[in-house]
Short mmCIF file of C-alpha atoms and ligand atoms in Angstrom, two decimals:
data_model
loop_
_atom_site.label_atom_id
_atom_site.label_comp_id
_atom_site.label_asym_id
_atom_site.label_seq_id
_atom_site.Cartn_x
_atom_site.Cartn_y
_atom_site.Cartn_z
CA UNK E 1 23.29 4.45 17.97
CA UNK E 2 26.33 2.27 18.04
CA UNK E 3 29.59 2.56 16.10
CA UNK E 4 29.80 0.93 13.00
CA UNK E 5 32.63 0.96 10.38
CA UNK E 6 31.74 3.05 7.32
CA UNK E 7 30.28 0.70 4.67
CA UNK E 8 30.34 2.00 1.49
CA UNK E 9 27.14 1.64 -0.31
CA UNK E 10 25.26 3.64 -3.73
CA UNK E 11 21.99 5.23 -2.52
CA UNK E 12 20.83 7.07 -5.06
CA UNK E 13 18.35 10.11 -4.06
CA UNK E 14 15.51 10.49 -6.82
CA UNK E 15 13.64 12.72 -5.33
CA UNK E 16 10.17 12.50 -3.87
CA UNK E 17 11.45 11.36 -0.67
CA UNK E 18 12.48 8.07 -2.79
CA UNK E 19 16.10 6.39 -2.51
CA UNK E 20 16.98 3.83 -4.35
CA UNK E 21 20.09 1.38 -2.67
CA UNK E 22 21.90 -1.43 -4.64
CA UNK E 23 21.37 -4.65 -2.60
CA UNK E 24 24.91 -5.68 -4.75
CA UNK E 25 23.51 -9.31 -5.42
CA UNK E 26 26.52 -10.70 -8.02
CA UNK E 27 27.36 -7.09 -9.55
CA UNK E 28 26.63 -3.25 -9.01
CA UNK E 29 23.06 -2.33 -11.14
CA UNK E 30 21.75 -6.24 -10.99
CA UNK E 31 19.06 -5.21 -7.68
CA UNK E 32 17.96 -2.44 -5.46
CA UNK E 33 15.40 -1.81 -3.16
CA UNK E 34 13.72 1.28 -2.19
CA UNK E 35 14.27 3.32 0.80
CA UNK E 36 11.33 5.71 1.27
CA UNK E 37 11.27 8.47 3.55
CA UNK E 38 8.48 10.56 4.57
CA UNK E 39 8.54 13.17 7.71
CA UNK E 40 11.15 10.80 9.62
CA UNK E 41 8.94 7.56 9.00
CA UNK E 42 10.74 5.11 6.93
CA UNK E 43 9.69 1.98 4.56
CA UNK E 44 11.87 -0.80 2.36
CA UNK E 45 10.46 -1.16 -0.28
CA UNK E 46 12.10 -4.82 -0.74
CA UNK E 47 14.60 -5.55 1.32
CA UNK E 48 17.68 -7.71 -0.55
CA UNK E 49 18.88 -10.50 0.40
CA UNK E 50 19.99 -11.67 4.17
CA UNK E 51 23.34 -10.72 2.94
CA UNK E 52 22.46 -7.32 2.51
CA UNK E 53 21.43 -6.20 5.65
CA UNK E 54 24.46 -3.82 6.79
CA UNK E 55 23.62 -2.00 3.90
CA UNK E 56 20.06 -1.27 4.36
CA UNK E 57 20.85 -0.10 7.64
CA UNK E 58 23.69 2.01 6.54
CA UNK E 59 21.39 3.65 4.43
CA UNK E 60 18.99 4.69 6.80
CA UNK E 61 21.83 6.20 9.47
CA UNK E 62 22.74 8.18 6.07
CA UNK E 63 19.16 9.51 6.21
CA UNK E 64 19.74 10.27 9.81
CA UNK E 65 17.26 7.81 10.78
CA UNK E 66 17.64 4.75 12.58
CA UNK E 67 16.17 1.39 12.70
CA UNK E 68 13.36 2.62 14.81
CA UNK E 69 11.87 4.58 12.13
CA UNK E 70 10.90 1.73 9.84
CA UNK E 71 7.49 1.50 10.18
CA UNK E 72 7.45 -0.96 6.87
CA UNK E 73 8.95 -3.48 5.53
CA UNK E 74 7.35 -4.43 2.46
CA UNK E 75 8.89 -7.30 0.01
CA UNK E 76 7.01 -6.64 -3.48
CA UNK E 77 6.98 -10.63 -3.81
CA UNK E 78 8.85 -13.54 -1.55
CA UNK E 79 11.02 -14.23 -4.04
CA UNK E 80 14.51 -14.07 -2.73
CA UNK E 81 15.89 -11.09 -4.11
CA UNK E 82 13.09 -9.15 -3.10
CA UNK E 83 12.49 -10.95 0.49
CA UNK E 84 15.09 -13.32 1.57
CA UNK E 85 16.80 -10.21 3.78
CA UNK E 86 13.04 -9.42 5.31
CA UNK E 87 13.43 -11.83 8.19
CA UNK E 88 16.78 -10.17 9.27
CA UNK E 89 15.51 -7.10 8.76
CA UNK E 90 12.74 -7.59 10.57
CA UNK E 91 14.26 -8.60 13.23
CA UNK E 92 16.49 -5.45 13.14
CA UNK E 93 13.42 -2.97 12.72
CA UNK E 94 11.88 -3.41 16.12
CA UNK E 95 9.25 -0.97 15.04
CA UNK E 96 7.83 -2.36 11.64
CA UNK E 97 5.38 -4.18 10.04
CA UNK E 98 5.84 -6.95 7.33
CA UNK E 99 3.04 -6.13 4.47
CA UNK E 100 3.06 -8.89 1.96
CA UNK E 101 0.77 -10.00 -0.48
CA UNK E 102 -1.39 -12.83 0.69
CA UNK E 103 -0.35 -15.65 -1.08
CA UNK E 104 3.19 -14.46 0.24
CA UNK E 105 2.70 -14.20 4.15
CA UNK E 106 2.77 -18.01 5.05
CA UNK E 107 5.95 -18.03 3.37
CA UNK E 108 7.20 -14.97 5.43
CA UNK E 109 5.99 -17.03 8.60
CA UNK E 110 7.85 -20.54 7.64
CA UNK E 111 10.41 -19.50 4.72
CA UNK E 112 11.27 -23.79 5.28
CA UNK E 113 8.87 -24.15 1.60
CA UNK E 114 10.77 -20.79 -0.02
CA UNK E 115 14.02 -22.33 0.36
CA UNK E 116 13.49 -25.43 -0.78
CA UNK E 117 11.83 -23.75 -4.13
CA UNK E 118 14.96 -21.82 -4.30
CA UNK E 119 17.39 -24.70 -3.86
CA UNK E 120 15.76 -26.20 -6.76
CA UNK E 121 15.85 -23.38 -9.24
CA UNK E 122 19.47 -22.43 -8.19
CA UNK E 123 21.35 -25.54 -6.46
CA UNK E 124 21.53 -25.57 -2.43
CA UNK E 125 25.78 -24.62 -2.88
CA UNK E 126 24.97 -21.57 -5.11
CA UNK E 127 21.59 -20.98 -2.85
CA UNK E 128 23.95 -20.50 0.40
CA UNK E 129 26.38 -18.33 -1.84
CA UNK E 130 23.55 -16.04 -2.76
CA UNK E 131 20.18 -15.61 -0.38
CA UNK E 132 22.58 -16.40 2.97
CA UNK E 133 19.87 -17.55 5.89
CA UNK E 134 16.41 -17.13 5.91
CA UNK E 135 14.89 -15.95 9.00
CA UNK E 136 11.23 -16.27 9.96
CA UNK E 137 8.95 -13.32 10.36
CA UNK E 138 6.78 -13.58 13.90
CA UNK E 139 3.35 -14.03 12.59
CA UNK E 140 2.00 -11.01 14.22
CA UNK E 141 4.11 -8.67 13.00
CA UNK E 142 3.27 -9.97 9.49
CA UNK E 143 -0.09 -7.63 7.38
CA UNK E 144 -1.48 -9.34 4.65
CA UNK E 145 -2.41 -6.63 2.30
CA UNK E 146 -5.10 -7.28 -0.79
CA UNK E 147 -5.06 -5.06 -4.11
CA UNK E 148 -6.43 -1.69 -3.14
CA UNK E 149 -5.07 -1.41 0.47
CA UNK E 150 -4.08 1.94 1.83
CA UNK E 151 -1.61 2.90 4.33
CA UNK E 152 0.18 5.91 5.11
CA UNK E 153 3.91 6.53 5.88
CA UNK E 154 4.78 10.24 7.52
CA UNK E 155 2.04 12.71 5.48
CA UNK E 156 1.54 10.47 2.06
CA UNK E 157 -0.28 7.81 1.44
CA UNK E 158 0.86 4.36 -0.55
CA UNK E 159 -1.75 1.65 -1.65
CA UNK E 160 -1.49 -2.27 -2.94
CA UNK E 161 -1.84 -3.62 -6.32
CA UNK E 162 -2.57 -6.52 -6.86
CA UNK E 163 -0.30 -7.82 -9.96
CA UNK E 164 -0.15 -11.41 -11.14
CA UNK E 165 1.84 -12.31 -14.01
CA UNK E 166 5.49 -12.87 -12.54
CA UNK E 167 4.25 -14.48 -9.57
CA UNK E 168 0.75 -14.75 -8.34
CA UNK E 169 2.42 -13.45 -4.65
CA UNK E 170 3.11 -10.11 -6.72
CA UNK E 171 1.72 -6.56 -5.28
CA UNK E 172 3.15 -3.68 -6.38
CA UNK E 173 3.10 0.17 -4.27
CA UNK E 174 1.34 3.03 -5.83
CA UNK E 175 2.69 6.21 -4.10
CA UNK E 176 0.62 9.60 -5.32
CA UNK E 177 3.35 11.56 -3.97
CA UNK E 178 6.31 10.78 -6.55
CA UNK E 179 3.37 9.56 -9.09
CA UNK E 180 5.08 7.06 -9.45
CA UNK E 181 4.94 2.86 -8.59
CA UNK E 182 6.92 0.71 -6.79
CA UNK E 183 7.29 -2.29 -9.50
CA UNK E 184 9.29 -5.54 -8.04
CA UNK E 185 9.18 -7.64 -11.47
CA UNK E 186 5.74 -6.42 -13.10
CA UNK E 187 7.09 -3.52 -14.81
CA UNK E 188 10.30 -6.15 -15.72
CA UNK E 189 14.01 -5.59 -15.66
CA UNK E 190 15.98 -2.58 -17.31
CA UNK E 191 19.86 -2.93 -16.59
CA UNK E 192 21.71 0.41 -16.90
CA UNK E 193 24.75 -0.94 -19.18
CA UNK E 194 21.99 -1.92 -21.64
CA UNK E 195 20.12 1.93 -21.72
CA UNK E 196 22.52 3.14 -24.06
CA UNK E 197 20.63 2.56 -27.53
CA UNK E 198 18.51 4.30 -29.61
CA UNK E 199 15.81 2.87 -27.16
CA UNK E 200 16.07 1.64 -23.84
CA UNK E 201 15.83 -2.01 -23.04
CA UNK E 202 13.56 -3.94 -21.29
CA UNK E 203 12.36 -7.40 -20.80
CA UNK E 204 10.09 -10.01 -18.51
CA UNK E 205 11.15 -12.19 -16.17
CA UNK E 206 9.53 -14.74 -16.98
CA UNK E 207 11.36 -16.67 -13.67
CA UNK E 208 9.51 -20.16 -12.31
CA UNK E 209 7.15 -21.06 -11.95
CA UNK E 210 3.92 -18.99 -12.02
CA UNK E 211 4.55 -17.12 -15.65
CA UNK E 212 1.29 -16.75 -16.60
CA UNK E 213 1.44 -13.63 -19.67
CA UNK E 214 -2.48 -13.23 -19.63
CA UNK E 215 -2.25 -12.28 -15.88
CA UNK E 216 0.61 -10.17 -17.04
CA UNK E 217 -0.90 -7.79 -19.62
CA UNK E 218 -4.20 -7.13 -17.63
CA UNK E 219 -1.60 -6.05 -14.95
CA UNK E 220 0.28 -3.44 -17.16
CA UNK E 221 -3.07 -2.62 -17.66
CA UNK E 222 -3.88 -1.83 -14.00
CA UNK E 223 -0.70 0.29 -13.62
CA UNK E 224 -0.76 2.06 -16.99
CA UNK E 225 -4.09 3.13 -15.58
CA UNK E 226 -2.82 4.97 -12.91
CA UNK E 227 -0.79 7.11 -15.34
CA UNK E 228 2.35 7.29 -13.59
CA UNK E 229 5.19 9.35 -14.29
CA UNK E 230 8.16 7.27 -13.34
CA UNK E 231 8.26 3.14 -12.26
CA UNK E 232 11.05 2.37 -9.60
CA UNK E 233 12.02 -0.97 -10.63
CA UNK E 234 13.96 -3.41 -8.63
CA UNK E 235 16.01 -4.49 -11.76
CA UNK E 236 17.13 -1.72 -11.56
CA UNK E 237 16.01 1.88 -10.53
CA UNK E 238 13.93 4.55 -11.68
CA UNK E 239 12.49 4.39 -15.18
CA UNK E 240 10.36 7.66 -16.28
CA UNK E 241 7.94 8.02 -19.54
CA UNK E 242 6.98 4.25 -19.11
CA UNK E 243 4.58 4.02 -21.78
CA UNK E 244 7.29 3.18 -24.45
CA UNK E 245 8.48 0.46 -21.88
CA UNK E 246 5.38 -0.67 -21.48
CA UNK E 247 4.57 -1.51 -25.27
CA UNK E 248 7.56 -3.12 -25.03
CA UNK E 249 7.29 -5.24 -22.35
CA UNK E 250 4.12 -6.20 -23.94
CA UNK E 251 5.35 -7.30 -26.80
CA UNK E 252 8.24 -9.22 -25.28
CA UNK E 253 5.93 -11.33 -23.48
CA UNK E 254 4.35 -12.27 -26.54
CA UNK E 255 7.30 -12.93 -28.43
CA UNK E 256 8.65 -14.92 -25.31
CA UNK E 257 5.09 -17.45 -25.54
CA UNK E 258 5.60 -17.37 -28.95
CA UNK E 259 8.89 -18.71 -28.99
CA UNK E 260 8.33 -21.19 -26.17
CA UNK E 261 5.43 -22.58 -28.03
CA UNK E 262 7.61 -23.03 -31.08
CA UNK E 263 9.86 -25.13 -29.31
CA UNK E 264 7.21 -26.86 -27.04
CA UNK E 265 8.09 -30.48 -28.81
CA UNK E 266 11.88 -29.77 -28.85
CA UNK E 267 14.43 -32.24 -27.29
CA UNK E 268 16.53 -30.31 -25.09
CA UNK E 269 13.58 -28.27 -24.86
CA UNK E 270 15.16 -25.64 -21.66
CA UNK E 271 18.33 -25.50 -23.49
CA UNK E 272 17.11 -24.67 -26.73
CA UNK E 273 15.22 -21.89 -25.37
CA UNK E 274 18.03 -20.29 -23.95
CA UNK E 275 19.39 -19.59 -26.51
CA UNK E 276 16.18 -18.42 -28.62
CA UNK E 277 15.94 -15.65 -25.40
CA UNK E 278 19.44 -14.42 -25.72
CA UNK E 279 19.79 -14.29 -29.40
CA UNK E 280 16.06 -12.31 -28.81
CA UNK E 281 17.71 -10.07 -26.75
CA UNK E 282 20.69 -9.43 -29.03
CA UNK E 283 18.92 -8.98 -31.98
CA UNK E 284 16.52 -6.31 -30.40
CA UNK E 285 20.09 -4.41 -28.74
CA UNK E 286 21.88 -4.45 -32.06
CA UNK E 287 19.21 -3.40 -33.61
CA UNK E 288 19.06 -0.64 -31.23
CA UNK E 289 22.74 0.44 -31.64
CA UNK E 290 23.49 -0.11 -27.86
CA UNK E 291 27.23 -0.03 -28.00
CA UNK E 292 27.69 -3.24 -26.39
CA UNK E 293 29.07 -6.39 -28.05
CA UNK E 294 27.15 -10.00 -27.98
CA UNK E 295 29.19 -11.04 -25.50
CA UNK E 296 28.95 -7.96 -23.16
CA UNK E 297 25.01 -8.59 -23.90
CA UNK E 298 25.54 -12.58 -22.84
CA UNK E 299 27.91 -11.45 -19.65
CA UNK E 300 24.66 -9.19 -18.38
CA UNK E 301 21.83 -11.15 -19.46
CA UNK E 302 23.50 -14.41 -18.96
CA UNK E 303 21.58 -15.52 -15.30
CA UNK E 304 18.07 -14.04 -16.65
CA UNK E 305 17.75 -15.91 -19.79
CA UNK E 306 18.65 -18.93 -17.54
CA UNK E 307 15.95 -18.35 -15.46
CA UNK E 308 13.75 -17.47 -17.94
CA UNK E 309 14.19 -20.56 -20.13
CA UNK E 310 13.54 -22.83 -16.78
CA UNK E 311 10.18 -20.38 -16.09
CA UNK E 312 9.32 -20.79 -19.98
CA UNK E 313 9.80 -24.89 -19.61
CA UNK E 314 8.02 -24.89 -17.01
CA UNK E 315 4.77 -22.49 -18.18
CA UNK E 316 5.30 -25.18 -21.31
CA UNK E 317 4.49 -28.44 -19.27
CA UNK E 318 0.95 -26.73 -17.56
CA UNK E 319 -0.14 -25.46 -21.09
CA UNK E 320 -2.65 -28.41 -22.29
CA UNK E 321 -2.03 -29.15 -26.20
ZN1 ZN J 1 10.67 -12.20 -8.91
#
């Protein structure tokens, strides 16, 4: 192995052969991905952004592996926090295997479509500043994996679920082992400086442009079903007892139609809804006693509730009156 300057990075062991490693996209706690270890065979369980390839790798030399020993890499969804670092990590894992859901893998092959989608939704200057370059993934290195399909990594083995709702590209990793499941966005986003209330917070990203809430709840359905013990979630970490999270995330996924179809005839309509999803979020967290202020709450949830106005707009203008 080759000498690299230390590189400071938080892995956080949970146990279960799981490790979950900040990807530091904008701050500490915003995304992770998932290293998973199991008798010297390693998968990514997402993989970051380009950007954030010295630190996956960093992480597996502090396993005492190297890059040899990732037999997967497996992006939850090809959205770019999740799979813009696959390509370079690919080609940095000589070893592995891209699984991807199959409405995913073309984009895995010819990311050309993924950046443009990106560029729109964030700007091509703040694009660059973000995701860095995409890199394609050689076509037959790439596994297009259904709901229901099993592999195995060291002595345990994972299987696909198929999970619209987020994004219709969405699987999510169900690993018997930990009893637990590998969520991406399905299970939603849970920011550490916002667990500090009576209950702990939770909410959909409801990011463009394949919301679709129906698809969503018979999802939560699918993994509630597997009665899991803990959800590793990208945004961010490990999350045990899910069921409370779970109602939640329910019912902020109703409130979030319900308050997008309020405002469906609205001037201004993306702007105005922005502002209905933050004050949302404050009024649940106050309620809650969180110990943060409304503007600590704006300075976290500022980028979601952006996103998740534009993802709301755009659900609006494909609902038929
Ligand atoms: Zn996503």
């Amino acid at each position: 192995m080759s000498e690299t300057p230390a590189l400071s990075v938080r892995l956080f062991d949970l146990g279960h052969g799981v490790n979950c490693l900040d990807t530091e996209l904008q701050r500490p706690g915003l995304a992770s991905c998932y290293l998973l270890v199991d008798e010297g065979e390693a998968a990514f369980i997402d993989c970051g952004t380009a950007n954030s390839l010295p630190l996956l790798l960093t992480a597996l030399r502090r396993k005492g592996l190297d890059s040899d020993a990732v037999r997967y890499v497996i992006p939850t969804h090809v959205h770019l926090d999740h799979a813009g670092g696959a390509g370079a990590l690919m080609a940095a894992c000589s070893q592995a295997s891209l699984l991807v859901h199959p409405r995913g893998a073309r984009h895995m092959i010819d990311p050309g479509k993924l950046q443009q989608g990106a560029e729109a939704v964030y700007g091509e200057e703040r694009f660059a500043a973000l995701f860095g370059q995409l890199q394609a993934v050689p076509e037959q290195r790439v596994v297009s994996a259904g709901d229901g399909q099993r592999f195995s990594l060291g002595r345990r083995e994972l299987e696909t679920i198929d999970t619209p709702g987020h994004a219709r590209h969405h699987f999510c990793i169900h690993d018997p082992a930990s009893n637990g499941i590998f969520t991406g966005d399905t299970f939603g986003a849970s920011y550490p400086e916002l667990n500090c209330g009576r209950a702990r917070f939770i909410f959909p990203p409801t990011t463009p442009i394949q919301f679709d809430p129906e698809a969503w709840f018979e999802s939560l359905d699918k993994l509630m079903a597997l009665a899991p013990q803990r959800m590793y979630l990208t945004h961010f970490g490990m999350q045990e007892e899910p069921e409370p999270l779970a109602a939640l995330l329910r019912q902020f996924i109703e409130e979030y139609a319900d308050l997008a179809r309020e405002r469906a005839g609205q001037e201004q309509r993306q702007a105005a809804l922005e502002s209905a999803l933050m004050q949302h979020s404050i009024n649940y967290l106050l309620d809650q006693q969180c110990g943060c202020s409304p503007d600590q709450i704006r300075d976290v949830l500022a980028m979601d509730m952006a996103l998740n106005a534009q993802g709301l707009d755009h659900w609006l203008s494909t609902q038929t009156p």
